[in-house]
Tab-separated table of C-alpha atoms in Angstrom:
chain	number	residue	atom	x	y	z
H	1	UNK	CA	-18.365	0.273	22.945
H	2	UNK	CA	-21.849	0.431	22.053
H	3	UNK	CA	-23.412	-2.843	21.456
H	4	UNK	CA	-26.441	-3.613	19.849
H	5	UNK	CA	-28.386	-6.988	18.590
H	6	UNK	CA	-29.901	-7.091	14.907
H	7	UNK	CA	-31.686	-9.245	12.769
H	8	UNK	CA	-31.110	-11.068	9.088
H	9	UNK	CA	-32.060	-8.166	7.550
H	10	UNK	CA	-31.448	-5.139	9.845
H	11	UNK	CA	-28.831	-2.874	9.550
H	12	UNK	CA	-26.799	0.001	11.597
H	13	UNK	CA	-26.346	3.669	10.352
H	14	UNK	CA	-22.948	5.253	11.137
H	15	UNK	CA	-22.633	9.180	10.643
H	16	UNK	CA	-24.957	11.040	8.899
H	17	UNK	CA	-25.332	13.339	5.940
H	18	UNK	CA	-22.632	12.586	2.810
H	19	UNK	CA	-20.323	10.343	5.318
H	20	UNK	CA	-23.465	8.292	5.963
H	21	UNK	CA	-22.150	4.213	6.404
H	22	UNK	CA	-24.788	1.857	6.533
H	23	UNK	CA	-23.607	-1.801	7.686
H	24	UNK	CA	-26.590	-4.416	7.104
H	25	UNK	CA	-26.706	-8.200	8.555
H	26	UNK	CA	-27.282	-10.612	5.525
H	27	UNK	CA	-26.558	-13.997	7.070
H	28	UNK	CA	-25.690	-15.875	9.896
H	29	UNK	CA	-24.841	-19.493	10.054
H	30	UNK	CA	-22.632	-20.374	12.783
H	31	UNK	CA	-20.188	-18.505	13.813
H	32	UNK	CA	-19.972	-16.563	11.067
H	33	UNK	CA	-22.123	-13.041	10.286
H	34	UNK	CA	-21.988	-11.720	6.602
H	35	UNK	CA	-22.545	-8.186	6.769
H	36	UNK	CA	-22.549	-5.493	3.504
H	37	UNK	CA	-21.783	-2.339	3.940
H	38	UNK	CA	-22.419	0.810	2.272
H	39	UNK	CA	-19.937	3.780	2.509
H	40	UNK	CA	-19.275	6.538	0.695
H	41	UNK	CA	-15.791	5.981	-1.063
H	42	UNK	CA	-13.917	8.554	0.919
H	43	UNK	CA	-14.928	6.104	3.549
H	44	UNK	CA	-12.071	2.798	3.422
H	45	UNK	CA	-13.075	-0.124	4.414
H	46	UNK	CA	-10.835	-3.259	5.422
H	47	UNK	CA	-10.552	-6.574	7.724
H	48	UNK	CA	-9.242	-5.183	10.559
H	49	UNK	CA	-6.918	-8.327	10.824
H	50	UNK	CA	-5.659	-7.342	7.711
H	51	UNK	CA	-4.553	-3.702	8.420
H	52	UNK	CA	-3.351	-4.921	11.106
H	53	UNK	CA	-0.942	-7.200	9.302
H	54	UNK	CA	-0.218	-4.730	7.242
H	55	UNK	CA	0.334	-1.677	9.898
H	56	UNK	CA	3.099	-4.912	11.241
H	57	UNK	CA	4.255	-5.151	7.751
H	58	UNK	CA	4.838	-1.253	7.192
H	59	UNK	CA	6.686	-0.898	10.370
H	60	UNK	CA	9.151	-4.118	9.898
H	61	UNK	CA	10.005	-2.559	6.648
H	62	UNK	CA	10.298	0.959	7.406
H	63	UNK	CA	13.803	2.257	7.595
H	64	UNK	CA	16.503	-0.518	6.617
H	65	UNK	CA	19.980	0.173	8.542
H	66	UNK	CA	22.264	2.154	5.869
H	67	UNK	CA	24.141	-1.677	5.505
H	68	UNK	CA	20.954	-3.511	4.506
H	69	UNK	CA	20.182	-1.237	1.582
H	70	UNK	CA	23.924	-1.370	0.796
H	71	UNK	CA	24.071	-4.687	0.399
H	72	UNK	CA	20.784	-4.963	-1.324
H	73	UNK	CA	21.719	-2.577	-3.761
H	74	UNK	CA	25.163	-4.428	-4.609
H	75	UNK	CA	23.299	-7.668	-5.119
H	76	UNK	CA	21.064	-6.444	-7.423
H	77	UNK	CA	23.584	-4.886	-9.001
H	78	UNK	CA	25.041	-8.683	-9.539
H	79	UNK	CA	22.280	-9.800	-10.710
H	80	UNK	CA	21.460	-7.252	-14.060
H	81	UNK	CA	24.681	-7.682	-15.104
P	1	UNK	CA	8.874	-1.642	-20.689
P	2	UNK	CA	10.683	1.138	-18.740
P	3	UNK	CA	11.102	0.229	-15.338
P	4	UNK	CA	13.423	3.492	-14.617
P	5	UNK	CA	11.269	6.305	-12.742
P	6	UNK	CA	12.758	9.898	-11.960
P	7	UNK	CA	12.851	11.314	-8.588
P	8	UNK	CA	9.810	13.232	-7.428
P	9	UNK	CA	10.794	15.786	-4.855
P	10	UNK	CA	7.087	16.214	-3.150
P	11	UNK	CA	4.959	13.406	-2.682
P	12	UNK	CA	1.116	14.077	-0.823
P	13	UNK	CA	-0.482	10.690	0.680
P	14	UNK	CA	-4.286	10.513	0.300
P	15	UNK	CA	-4.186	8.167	2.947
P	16	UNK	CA	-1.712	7.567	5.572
P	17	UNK	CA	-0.007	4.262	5.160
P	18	UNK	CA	-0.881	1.969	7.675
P	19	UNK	CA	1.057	1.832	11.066
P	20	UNK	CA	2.364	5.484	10.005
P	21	UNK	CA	-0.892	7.672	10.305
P	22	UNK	CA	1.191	11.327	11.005
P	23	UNK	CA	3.184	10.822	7.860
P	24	UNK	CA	1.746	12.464	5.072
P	25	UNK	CA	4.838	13.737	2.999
P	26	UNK	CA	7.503	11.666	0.878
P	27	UNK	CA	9.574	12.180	-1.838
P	28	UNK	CA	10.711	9.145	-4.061
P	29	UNK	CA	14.955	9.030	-4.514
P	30	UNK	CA	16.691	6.673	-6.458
P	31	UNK	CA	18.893	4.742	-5.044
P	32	UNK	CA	20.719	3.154	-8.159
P	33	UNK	CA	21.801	3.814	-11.808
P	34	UNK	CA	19.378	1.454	-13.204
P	35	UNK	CA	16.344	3.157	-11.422
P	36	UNK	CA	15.606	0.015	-9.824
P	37	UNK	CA	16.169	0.111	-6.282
P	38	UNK	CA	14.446	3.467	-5.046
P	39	UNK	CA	14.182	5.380	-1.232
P	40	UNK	CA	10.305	6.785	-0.629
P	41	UNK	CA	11.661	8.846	2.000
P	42	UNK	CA	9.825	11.065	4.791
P	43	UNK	CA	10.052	15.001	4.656
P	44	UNK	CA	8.574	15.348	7.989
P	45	UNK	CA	10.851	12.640	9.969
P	46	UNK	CA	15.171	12.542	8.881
P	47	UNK	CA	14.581	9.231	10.260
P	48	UNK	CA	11.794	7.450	8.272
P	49	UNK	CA	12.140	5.961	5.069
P	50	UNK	CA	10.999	3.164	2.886
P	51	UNK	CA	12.744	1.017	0.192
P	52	UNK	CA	10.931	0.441	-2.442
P	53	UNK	CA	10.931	-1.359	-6.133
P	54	UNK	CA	9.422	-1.423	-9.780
P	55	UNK	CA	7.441	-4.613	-9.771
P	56	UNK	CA	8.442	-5.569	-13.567
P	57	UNK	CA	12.201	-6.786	-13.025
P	58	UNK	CA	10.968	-9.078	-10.666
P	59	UNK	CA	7.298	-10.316	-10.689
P	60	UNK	CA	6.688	-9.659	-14.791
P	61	UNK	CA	3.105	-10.173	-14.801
P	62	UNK	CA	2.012	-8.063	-12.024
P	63	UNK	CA	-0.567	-6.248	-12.835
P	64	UNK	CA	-2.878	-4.873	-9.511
P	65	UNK	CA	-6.170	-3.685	-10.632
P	66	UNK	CA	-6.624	-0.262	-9.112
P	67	UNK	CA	-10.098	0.462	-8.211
P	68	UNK	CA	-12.324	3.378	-9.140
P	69	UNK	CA	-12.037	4.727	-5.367
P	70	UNK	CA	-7.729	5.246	-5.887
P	71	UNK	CA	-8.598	6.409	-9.557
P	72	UNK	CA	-10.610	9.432	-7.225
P	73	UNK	CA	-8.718	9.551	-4.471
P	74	UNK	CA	-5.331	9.997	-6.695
P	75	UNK	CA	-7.213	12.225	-9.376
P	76	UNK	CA	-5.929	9.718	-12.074
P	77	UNK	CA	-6.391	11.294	-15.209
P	78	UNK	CA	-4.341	8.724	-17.562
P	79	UNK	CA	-3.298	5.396	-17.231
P	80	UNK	CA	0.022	6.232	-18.039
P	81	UNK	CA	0.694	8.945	-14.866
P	82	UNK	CA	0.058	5.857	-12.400
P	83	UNK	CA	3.769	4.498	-10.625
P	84	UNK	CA	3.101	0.727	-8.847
P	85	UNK	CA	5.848	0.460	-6.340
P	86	UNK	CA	6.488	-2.653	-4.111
P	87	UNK	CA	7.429	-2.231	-0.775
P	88	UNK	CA	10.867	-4.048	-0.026
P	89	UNK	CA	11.727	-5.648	3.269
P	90	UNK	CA	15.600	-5.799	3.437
P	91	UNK	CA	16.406	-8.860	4.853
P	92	UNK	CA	19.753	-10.199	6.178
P	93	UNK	CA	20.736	-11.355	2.082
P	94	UNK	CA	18.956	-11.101	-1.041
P	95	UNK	CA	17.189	-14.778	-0.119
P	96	UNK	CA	15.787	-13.023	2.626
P	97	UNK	CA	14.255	-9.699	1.038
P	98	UNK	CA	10.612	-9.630	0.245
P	99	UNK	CA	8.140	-7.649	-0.804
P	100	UNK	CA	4.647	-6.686	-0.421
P	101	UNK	CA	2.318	-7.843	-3.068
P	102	UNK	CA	-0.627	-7.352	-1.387
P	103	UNK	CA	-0.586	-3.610	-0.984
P	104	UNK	CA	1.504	-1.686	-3.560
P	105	UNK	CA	2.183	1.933	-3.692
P	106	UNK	CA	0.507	3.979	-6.195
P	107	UNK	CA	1.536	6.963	-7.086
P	108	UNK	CA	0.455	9.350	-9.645
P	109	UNK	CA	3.332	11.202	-11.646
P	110	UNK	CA	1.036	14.021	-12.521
P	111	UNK	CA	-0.648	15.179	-9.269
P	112	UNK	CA	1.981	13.466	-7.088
P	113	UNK	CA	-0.259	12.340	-4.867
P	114	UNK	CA	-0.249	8.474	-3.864
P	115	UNK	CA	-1.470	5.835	-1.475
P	116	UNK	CA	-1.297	2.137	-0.314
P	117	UNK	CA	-3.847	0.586	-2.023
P	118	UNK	CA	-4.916	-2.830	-0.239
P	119	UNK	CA	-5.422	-5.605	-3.230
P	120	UNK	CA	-8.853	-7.387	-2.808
P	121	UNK	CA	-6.864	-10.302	-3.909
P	122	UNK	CA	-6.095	-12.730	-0.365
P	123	UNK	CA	-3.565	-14.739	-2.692
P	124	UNK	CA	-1.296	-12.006	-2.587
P	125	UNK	CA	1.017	-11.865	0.174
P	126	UNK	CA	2.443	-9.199	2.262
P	127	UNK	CA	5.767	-10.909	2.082
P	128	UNK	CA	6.975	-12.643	-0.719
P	129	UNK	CA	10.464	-12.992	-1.362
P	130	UNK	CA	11.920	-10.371	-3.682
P	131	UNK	CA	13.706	-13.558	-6.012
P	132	UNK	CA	11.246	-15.610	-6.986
């Protein structure tokens, strides 16, 4: 990992060229560092925490046993009736 | 408001869904009469597929606000091309099923491509139950 100090004020450049992200330091009071960042749209950008949660999400819903969907599908059946 | 979509044999992610970042292919099968319960199913792996749901039988006045990146990213054209899917988590019973709030599935009808956009909205979960 490459790890480098900045200033209020000082930013990073990722890439170069159209996939050019630039990440600047805007505050820091405590423990906590607001940063902006500037990235072309093809480029996403999440919490990590959060695609994390949602990687955990994705793979505790992906692919139901043939009975869960089953049963699903019968009780919602119930229920629009 | 229809809630009923039609199967769509060849879906194209713009973005792999998180947690599944070989998958790019799916094809959306319905699973039901009423066009409510619905299989977004793999073409690459037999063994992968998700459940999924219209939001509008169950949480009426969800309405995600897709931003101008998906609107690229999808090539959305019209309004009226985009499919929001919920992602279902089969529990045990019915009481137990949730869904994801916080990042739908969009699809477009027209291009058939689609990704899972994450809300900006932290007051959505990524699990609420299915029955309100």
């Amino acid at each position: 990992m490459l790890v480098l100090s900045r200033r209020v004020g000082e930013s990073i450049v990722i890439g170069d060229g159209a996939e050019q992200v630039t990440v600047t330091v805007l505050e820091v009071r405590g423990d906590v560092v607001r940063v902006g960042i500037d990235a072309p749209r093809s480029v996403r950008v999440h919490r990590a925490e959060l695609l994390e949660q949602l990687a955990d999400a994705n793979a505790t819903a992906a692919s139901p046993s043939e009975t869960a969907v089953a049963s699903l599908s019968e009780a919602l059946k119930g229920r629009s009736q | 408001m229809s809630t009923v979509a039609a199967d769509i044999p060849v879906i194209e992610l713009a973005h792999p869904l998180p947690g599944f970042p070989h998958d790019q292919r799916f094809a959306l099968v319905r699973l039901d009469d009423d066009g409510v319960l619905m299989a977004f199913r793999s073409l690459e792996r037999e063994d992968l597929q998700f459940v999924v749901v219209p939001p509008s039988p169950f949480y009426p006045d969800y309405a995600p606000e897709i931003s101008d990146d998906v609107v690229t990213d999808l090539e959305i054209g019209d309004a009226s091309d985009v499919l929001v899917l919920l992602v279902v988590h089969a529990g045990a019973s019915l009481a137990d099923t949730t869904v994801n709030l916080r990042a739908p599935l969009v699809i477009n009808t027209g291009t058939r491509r689609a990704c899972q956009v994450v809300l900006d909205d932290p007051d959505l979960p990524l699990a609420a139950p299915l029955m309100a």
